[in-house]
CSV table of C-alpha atoms in Angstrom, one decimal:
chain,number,residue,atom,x,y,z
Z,1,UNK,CA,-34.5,-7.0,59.2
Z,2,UNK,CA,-31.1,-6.0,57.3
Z,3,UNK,CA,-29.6,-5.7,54.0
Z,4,UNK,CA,-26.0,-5.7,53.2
Z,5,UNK,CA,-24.3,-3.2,51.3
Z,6,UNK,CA,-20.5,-3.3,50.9
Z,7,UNK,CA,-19.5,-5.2,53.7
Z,8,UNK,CA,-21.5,-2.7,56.0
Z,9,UNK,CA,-25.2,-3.1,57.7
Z,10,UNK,CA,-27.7,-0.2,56.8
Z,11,UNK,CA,-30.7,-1.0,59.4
Z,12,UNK,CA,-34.5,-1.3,57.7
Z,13,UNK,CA,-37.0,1.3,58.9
Z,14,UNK,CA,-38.4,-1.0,61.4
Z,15,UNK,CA,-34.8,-0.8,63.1
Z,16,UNK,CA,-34.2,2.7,63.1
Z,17,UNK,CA,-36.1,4.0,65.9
Z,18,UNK,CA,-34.4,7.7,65.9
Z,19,UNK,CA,-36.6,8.9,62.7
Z,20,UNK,CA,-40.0,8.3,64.4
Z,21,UNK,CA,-43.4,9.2,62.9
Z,22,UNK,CA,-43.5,12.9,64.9
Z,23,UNK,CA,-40.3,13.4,63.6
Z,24,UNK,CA,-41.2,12.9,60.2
Z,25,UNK,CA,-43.8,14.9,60.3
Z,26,UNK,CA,-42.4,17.8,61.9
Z,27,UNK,CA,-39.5,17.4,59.0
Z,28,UNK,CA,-42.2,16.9,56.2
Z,29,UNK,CA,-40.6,14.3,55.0
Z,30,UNK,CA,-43.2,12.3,53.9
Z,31,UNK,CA,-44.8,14.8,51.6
Z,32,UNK,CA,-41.3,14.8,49.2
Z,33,UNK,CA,-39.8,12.8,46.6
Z,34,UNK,CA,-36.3,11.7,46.3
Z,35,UNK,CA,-34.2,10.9,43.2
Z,36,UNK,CA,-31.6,8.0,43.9
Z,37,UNK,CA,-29.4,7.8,41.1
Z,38,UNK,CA,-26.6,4.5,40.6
Z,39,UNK,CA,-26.2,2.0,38.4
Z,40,UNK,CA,-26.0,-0.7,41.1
Z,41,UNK,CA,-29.3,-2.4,41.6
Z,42,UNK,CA,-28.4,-3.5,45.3
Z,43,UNK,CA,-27.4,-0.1,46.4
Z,44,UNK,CA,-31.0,1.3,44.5
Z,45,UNK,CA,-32.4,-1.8,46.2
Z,46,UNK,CA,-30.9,-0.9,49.8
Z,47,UNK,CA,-31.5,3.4,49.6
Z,48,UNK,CA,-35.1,3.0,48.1
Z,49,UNK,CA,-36.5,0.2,50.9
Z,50,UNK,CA,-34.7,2.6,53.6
Z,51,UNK,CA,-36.2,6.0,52.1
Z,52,UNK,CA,-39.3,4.4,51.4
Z,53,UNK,CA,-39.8,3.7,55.7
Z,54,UNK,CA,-38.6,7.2,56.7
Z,55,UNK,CA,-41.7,8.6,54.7
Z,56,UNK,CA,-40.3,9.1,51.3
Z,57,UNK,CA,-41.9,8.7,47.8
Z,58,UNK,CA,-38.6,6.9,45.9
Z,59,UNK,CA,-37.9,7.1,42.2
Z,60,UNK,CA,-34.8,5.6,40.7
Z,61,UNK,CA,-32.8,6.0,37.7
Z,62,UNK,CA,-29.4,4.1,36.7
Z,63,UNK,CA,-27.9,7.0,34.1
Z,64,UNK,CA,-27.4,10.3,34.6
Z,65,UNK,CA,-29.5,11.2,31.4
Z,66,UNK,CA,-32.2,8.9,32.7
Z,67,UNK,CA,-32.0,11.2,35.7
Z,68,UNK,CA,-31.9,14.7,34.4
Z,69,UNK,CA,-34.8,13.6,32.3
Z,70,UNK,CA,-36.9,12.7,35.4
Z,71,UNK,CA,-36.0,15.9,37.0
Z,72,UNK,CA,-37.0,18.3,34.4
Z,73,UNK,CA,-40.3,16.2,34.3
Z,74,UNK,CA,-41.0,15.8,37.8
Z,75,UNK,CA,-40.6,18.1,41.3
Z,76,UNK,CA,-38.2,15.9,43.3
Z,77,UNK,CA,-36.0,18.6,45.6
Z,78,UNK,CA,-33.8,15.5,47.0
Z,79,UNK,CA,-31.5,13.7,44.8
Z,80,UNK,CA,-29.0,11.5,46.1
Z,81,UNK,CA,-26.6,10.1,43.5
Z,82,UNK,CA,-23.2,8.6,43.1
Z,83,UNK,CA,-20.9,10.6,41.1
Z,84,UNK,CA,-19.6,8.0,38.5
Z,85,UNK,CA,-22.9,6.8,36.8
Z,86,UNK,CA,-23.2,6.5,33.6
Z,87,UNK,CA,-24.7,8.5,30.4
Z,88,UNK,CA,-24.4,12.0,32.7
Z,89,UNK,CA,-21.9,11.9,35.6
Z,90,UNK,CA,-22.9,13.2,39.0
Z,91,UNK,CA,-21.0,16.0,38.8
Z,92,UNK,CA,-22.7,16.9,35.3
Z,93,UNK,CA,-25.8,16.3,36.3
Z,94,UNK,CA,-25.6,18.4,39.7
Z,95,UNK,CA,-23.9,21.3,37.5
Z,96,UNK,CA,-27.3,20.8,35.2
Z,97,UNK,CA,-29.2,21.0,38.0
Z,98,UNK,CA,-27.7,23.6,38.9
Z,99,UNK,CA,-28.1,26.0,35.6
Z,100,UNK,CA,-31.2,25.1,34.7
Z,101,UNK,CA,-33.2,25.1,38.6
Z,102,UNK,CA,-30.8,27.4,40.4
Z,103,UNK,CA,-29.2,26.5,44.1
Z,104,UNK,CA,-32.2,26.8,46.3
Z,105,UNK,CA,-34.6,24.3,44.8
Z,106,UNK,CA,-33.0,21.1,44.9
Z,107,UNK,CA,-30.6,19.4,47.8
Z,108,UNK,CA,-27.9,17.5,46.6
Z,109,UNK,CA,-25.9,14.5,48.2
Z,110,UNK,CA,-23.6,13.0,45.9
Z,111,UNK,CA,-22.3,9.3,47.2
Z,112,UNK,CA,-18.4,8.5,46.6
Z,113,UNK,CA,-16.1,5.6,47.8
Z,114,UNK,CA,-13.3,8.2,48.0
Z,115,UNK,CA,-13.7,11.7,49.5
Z,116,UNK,CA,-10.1,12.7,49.5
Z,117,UNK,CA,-9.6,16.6,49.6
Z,118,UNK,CA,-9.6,16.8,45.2
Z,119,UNK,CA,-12.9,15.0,45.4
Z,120,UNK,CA,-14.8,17.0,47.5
Z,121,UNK,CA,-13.6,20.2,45.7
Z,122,UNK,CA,-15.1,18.9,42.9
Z,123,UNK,CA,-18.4,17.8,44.8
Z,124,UNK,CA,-18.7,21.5,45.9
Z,125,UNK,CA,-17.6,23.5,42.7
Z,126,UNK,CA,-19.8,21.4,40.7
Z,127,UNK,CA,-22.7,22.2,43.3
Z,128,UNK,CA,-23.6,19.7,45.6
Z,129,UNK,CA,-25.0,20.3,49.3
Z,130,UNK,CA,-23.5,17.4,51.2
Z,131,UNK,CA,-21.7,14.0,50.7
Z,132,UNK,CA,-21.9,10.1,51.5
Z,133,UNK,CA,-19.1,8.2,52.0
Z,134,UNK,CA,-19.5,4.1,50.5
Z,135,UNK,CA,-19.5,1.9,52.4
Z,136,UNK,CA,-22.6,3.6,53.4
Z,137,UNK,CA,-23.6,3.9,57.3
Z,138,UNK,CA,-27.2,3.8,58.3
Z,139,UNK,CA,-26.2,7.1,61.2
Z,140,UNK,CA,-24.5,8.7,57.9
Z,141,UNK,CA,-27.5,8.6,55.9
Z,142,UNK,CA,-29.9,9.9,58.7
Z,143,UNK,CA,-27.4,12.6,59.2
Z,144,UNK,CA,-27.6,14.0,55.6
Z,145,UNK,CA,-31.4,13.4,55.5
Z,146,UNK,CA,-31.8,15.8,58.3
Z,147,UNK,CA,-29.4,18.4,57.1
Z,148,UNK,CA,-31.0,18.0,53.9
Z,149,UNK,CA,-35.1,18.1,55.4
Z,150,UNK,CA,-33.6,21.6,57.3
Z,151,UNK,CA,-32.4,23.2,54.5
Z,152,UNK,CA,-35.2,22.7,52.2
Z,153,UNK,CA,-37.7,23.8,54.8
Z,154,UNK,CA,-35.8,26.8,55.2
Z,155,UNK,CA,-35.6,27.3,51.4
Z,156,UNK,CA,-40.0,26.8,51.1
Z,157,UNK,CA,-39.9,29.2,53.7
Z,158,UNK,CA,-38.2,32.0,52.8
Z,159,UNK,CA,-39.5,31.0,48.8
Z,160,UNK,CA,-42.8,31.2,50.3
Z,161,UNK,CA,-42.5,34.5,51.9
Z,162,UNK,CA,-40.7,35.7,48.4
Z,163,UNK,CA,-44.4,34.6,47.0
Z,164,UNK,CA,-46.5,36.6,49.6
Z,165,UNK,CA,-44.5,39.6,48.8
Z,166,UNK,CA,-45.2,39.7,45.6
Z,167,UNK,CA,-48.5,39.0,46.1
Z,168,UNK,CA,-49.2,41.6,48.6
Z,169,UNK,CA,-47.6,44.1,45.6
Z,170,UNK,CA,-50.2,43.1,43.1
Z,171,UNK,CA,-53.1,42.9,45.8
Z,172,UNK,CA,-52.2,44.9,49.4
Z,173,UNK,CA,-54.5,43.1,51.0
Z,174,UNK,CA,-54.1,42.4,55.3
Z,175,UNK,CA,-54.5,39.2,55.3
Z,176,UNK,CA,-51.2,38.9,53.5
Z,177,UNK,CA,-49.5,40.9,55.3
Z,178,UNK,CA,-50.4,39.1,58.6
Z,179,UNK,CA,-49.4,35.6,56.6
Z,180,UNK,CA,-46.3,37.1,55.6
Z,181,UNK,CA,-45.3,37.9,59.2
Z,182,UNK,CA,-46.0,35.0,60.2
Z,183,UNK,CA,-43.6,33.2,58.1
Z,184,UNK,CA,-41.0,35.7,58.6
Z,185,UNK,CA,-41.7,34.8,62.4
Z,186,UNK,CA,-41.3,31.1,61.7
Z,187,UNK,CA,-38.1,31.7,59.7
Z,188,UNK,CA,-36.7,33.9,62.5
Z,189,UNK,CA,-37.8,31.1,65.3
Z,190,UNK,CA,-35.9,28.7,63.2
Z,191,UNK,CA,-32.7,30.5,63.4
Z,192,UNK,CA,-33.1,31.2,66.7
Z,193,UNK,CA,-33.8,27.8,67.7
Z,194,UNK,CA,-29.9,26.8,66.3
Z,195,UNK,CA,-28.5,29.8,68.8
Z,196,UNK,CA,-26.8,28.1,72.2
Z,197,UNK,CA,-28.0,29.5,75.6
Z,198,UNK,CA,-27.4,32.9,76.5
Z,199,UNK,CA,-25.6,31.7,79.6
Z,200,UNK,CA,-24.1,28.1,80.0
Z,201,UNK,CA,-20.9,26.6,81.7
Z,202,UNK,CA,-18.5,24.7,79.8
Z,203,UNK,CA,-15.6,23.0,81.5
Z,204,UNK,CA,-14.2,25.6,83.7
Z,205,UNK,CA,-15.3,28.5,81.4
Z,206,UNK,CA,-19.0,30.5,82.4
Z,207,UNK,CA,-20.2,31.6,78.9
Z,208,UNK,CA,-22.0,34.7,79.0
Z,209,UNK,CA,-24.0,36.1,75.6
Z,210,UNK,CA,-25.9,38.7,74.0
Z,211,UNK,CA,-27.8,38.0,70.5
Z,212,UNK,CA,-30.3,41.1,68.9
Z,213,UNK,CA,-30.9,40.7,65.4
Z,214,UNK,CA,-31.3,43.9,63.7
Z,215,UNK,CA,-34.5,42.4,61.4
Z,216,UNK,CA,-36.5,39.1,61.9
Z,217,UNK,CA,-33.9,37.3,60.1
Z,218,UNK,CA,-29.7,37.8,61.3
Z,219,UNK,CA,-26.5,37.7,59.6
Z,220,UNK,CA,-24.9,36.7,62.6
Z,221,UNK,CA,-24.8,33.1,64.4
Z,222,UNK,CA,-22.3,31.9,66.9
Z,223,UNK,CA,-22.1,28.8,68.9
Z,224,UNK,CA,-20.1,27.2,71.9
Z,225,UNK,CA,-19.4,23.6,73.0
Z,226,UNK,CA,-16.9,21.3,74.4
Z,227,UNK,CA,-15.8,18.8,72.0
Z,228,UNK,CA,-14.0,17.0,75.1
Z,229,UNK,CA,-13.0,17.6,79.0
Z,230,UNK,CA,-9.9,18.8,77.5
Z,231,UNK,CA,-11.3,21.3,74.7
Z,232,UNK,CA,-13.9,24.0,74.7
Z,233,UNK,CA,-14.6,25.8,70.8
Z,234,UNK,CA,-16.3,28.6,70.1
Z,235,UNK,CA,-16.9,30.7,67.2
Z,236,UNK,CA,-19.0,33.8,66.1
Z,237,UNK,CA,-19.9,34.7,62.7
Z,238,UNK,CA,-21.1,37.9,60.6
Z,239,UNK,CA,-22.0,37.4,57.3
Z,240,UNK,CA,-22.2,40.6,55.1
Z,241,UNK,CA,-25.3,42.2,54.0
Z,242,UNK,CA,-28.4,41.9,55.5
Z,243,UNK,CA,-31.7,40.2,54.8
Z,244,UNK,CA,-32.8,36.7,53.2
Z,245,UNK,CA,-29.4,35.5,52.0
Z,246,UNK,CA,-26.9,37.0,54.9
Z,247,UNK,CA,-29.9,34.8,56.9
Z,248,UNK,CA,-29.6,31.9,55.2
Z,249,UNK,CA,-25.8,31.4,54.7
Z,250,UNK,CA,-25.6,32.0,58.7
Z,251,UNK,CA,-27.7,29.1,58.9
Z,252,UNK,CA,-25.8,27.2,56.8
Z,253,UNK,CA,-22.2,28.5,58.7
Z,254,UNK,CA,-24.1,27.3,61.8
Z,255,UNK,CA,-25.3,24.1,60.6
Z,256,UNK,CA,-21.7,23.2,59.3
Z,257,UNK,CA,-19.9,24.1,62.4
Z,258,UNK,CA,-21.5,23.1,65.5
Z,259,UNK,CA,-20.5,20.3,67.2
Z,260,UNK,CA,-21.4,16.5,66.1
Z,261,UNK,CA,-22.6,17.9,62.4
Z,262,UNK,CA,-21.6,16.1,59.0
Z,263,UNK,CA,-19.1,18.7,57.7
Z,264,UNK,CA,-16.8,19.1,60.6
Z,265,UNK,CA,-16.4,16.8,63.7
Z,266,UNK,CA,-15.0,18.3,66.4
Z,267,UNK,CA,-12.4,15.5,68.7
Z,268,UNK,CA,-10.3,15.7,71.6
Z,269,UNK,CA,-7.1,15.5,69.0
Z,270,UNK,CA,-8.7,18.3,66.7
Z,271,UNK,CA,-10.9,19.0,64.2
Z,272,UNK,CA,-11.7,16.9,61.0
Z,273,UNK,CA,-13.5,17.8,58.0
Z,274,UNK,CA,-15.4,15.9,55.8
Z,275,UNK,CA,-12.8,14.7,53.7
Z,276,UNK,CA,-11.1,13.7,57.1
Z,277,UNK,CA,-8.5,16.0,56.9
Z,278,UNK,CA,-7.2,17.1,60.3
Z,279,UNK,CA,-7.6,20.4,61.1
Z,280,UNK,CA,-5.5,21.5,64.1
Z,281,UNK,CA,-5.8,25.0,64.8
Z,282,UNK,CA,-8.5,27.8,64.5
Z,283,UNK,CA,-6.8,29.3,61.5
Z,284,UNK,CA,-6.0,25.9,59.9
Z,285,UNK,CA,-10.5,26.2,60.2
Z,286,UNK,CA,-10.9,29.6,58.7
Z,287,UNK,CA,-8.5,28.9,55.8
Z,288,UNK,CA,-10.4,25.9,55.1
Z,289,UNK,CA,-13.5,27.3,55.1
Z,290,UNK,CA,-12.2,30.0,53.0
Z,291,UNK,CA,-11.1,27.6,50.2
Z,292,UNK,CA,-15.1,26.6,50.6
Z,293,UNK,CA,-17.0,29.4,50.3
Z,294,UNK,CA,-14.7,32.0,48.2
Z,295,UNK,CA,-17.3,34.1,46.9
Z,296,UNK,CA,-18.0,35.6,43.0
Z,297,UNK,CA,-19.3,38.6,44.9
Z,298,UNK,CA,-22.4,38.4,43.3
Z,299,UNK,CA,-24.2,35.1,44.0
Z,300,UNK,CA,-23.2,34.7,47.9
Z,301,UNK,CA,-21.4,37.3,50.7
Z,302,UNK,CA,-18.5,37.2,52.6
Z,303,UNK,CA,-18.2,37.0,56.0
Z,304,UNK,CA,-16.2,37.8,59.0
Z,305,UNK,CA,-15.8,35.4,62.1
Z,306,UNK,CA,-13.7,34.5,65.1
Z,307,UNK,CA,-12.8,31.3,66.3
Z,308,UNK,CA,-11.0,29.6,69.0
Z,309,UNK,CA,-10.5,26.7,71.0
Z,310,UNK,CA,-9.7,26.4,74.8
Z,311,UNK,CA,-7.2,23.7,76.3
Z,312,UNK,CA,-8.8,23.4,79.7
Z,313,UNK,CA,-5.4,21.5,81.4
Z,314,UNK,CA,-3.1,24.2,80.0
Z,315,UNK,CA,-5.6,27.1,80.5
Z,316,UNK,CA,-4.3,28.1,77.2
Z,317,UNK,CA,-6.3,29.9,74.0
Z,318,UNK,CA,-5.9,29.8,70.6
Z,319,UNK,CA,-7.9,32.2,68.8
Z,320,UNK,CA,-8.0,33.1,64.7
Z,321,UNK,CA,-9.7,36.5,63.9
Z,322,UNK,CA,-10.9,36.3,60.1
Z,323,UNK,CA,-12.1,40.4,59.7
Z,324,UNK,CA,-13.9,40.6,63.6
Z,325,UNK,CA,-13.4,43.2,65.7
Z,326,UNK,CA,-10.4,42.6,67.9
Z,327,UNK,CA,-11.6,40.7,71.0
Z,328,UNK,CA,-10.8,42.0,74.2
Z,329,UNK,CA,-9.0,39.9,77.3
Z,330,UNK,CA,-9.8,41.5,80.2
Z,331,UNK,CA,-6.9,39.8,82.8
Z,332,UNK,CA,-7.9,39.7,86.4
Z,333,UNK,CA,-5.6,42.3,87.7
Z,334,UNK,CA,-7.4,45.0,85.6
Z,335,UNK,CA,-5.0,45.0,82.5
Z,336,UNK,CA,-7.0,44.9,79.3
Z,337,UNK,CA,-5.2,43.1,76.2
Z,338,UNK,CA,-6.6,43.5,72.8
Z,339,UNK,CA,-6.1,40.4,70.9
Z,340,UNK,CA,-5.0,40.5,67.7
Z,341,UNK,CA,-5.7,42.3,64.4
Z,342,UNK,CA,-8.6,41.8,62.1
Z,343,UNK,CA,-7.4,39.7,59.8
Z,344,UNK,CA,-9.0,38.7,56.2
Z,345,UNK,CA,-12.8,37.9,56.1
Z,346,UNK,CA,-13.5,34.6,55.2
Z,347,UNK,CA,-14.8,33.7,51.7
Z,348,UNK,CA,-13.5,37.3,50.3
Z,349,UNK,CA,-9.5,36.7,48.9
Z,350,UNK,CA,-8.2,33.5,47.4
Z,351,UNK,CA,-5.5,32.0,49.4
Z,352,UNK,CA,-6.0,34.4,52.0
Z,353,UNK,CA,-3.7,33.5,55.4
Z,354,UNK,CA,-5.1,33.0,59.0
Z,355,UNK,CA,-3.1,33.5,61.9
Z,356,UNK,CA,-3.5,32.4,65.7
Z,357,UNK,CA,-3.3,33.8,68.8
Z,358,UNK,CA,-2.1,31.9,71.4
Z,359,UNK,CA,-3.2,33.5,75.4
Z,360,UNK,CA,-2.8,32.4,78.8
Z,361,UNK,CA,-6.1,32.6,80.6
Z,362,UNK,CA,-5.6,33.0,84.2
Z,363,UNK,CA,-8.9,32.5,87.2
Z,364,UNK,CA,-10.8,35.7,86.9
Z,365,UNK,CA,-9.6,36.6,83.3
Z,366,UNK,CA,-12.7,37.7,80.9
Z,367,UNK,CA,-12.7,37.2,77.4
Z,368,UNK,CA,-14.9,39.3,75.4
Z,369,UNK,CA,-15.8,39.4,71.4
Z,370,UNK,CA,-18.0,41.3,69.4
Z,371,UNK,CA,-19.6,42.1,65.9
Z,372,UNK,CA,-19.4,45.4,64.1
Z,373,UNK,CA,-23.2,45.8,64.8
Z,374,UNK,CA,-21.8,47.0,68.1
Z,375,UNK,CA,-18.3,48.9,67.3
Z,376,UNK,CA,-20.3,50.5,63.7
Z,377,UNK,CA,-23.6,51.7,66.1
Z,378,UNK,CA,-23.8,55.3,64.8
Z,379,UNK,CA,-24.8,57.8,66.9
Z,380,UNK,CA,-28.3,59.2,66.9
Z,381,UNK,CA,-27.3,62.6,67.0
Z,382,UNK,CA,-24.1,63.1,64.8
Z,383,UNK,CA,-23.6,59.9,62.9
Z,384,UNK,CA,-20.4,58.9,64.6
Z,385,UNK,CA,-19.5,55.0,65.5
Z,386,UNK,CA,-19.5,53.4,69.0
Z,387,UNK,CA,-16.3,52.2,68.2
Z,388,UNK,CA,-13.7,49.6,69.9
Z,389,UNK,CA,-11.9,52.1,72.7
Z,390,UNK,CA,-15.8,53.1,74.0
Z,391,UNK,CA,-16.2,49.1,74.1
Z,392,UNK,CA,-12.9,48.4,76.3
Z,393,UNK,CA,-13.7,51.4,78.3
Z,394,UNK,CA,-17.1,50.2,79.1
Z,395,UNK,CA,-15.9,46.7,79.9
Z,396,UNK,CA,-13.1,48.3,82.6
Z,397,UNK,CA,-15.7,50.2,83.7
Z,398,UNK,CA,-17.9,47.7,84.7
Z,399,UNK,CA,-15.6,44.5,85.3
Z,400,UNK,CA,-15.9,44.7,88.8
Z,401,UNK,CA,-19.8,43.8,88.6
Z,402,UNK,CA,-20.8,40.1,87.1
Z,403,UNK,CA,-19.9,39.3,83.8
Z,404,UNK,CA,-23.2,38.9,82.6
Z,405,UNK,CA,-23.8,42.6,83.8
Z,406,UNK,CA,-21.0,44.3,82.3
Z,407,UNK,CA,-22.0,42.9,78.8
Z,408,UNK,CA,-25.6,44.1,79.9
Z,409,UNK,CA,-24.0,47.5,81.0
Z,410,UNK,CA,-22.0,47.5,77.7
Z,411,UNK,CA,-25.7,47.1,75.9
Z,412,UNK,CA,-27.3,49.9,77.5
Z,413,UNK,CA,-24.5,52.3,76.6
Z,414,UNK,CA,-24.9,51.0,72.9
Z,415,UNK,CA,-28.4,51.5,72.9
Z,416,UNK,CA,-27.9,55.1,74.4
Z,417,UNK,CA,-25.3,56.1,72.1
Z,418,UNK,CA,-27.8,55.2,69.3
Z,419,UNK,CA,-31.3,56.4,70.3
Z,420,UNK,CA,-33.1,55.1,67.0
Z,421,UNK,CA,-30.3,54.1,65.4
Z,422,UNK,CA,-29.5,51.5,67.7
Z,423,UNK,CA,-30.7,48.7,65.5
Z,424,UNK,CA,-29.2,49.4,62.1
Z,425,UNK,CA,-27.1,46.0,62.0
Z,426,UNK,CA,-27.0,42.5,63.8
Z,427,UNK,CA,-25.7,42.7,67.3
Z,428,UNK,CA,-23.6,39.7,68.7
Z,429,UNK,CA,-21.9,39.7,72.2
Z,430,UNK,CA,-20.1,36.6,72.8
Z,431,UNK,CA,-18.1,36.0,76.3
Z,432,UNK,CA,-16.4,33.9,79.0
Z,433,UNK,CA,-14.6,34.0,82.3
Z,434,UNK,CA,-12.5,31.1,84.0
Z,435,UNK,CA,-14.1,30.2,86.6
Z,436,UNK,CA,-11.4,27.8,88.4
């Protein structure tokens, strides 16, 4: 069975087989309401008979003030709206919802016909989580549903482990404290489970890869892929601060970025975000991630990353470094180049610029990046930093051993240098050789 919305075919639940029953229940799905908001009875029709088979409770409303009554009534952490109804627009209600509930309790996918680059601006300024382009697409809406069921796990999650704290301050009892590490276990298993493999080939490039959080949850993520025979991207990410929200905006980073996710689609003729704009180089990436998440400095970090993307015919690198440490490109011959300069974090200056380097990787060469939690490892007897020239001179050290052991080497040298104090921040080593 179908129903036709638009001129385009949204499949019943019978038809979608890739949201089975396990999957539901590992998503908890079924146990959550969801708000569909539009004044077109065949689109409420169409949303509510497909929501109601992948195991949700459905309510409706055809106003925005019908709507924001219902959610100050009623615990519905899913809305789904289009932005032009009536009474209260989209955009006011999600800025409501917003003020009055805060942004961790309710997921937000507001539902356009246009998502030019104004639009979606205006979608995320206002506060909405994700977006649905009309003529709606049955793989679209999955999509956002499981974007959506991940972040709002992650939000009872970490909520719930805010509740056990303060619980185990008013009654200290063990049995919180074990609960409470649990959670914090399941949190960090989470995050860890959106990490690539430590060691994986891609194309002609053998990724090699350290990861240490410096608490159960990290600030740091990265992630590598190849978007196509022709084009390996990779990026690695520290978000400022430490804790619950450096944690959960590295999710988020991680969820946007890697490859085949809603926000940006990664092709063999570039990147595309999701109001299809092309993006074309690494930097063209940063600064429009920039423009997303410029901070207040109050209500969400910063955060420093590197990206780049690898033309596999031309053996050629183009790398953006948004305030990373300056990777290192260690060439076959022995001759060390350090790429780059810092650069502005992302999220930190309005309009800030990006800039790309372009490299030639030659057979043998080793590219290596890293986070500050290795460079800013203070020593455990007088206080001072690992720093970058202790990093290349470990690398030249060690480069005639495999690449996985001289970022092992490089490791135990950190670890060394800071006895107890090795730990004190998020640790990320992410590297590659060409192979062939």
């Amino acid at each position: 069975m179908s129903v036709q919305l638009d001129k385009t075919t949204i499949s019943a639940p019978s038809e979608f087989e890739a949201l089975n029953e396990l999957e539901l229940a590992a998503t908890g799905a079924s146990k959550r309401r969801v708000l569909i908001v539009d004044d077109s009875p065949s689109v409420l029709q169409t949303l509510s008979s497909v929501m109601t088979g992948w195991g949700y409770t459905v309510v409706t409303a055809t106003d925005g003030v019908e709507a924001w009554s219902m959610l100050r009534k009623m615990n519905i952490p899913l809305v789904i709206m289009d932005w032009q109804v009536p009474g209260m627009t989209g955009i006011e209600l999600c800025e409501s919802i917003r003020t009055e509930f805060g942004s961790d309790n309710h997921y937000v996918i507001m539902v356009a016909a246009d998502l030019s680059r104004d639009s979606y601006e205006k979608f995320l300024t206002a506060g909405s989580d994700d977006f649905l382009r009309k003529p709606l697409d049955s793989f679209d809406i999955h999509a956002r549903i499981r974007s959506a069921e991940r972040a709002l796990n992650l939000s009872v999650e970490l909520t719930r482990r805010g509740a056990d704290i303060e619980d185990l301050r008013q009654r200290a009892a063990p049995r919180h404290l074990a609960r409470l590490e649990q959670d914090i276990n399941a949190a960090a298993a989470y995050q860890q489970s959106e990490i690539p493999p430590l060691s994986a080939r891609m194309e002609n490039l053998q990724f090699e890869t350290m990861f240490q959080p410096a608490s159960a949850v990290s600030g740091d993520t990265f992630n590598y892929f190849s978007s196509s025979p022709a084009w390996v991207n990779f990026y690695s990410i520290d978000v400022a601060g430490h804790g619950i929200a450096s944690g959960l905006l590295a999710v988020t980073l991680n969820t946007l970025l890697k490859n085949g996710s809603c926000a940006y689609r990664f092709t063999e003729d570039g990147v595309y975000n999701v109001a299809g704009k092309r993006i074309s180089t690494p930097a063209e990436l940063c600064a429009d991630l920039n423009e997303t998440f410029l901070t207040d400095g109050e209500t969400r970090p910063y955060f420093t990353m590197i990206a780049g993307s690898y033309n596999t015919a031309e053996n050629r690198l183009r790398v953006c470094l948004a305030g990373h440490p300056p990777p290192i490109l260690i060439k076959e011959s022995g001759d060390v180049v350090v790429v780059g300069d810092s650069g502005f974090p992302v999220g930190l200056i309005e309009n800030a610029e990006f800039d790309n380097v372009v490299l030639e990787v030659g057979k043998g060469d080793r590219f290596v990046s890293v986070t500050d939690g290795v460079t800013e490892c203070e020593n455990g007897d007088d206080g001072s930093q690992f720093g970058h020239d202790r990093v290349v001179e470990s690398l030249l050290a060690n480069r005639e051993y495999p690449l996985r052991d001289m970022i092992f080497r490089l490791r135990k040298e950190i670890d060394a240098w800071g006895g107890d104090n090795a730990l004190q921040d998020d640790l990320t080593i992410l590297s590659f050789e060409r192979k062939e």
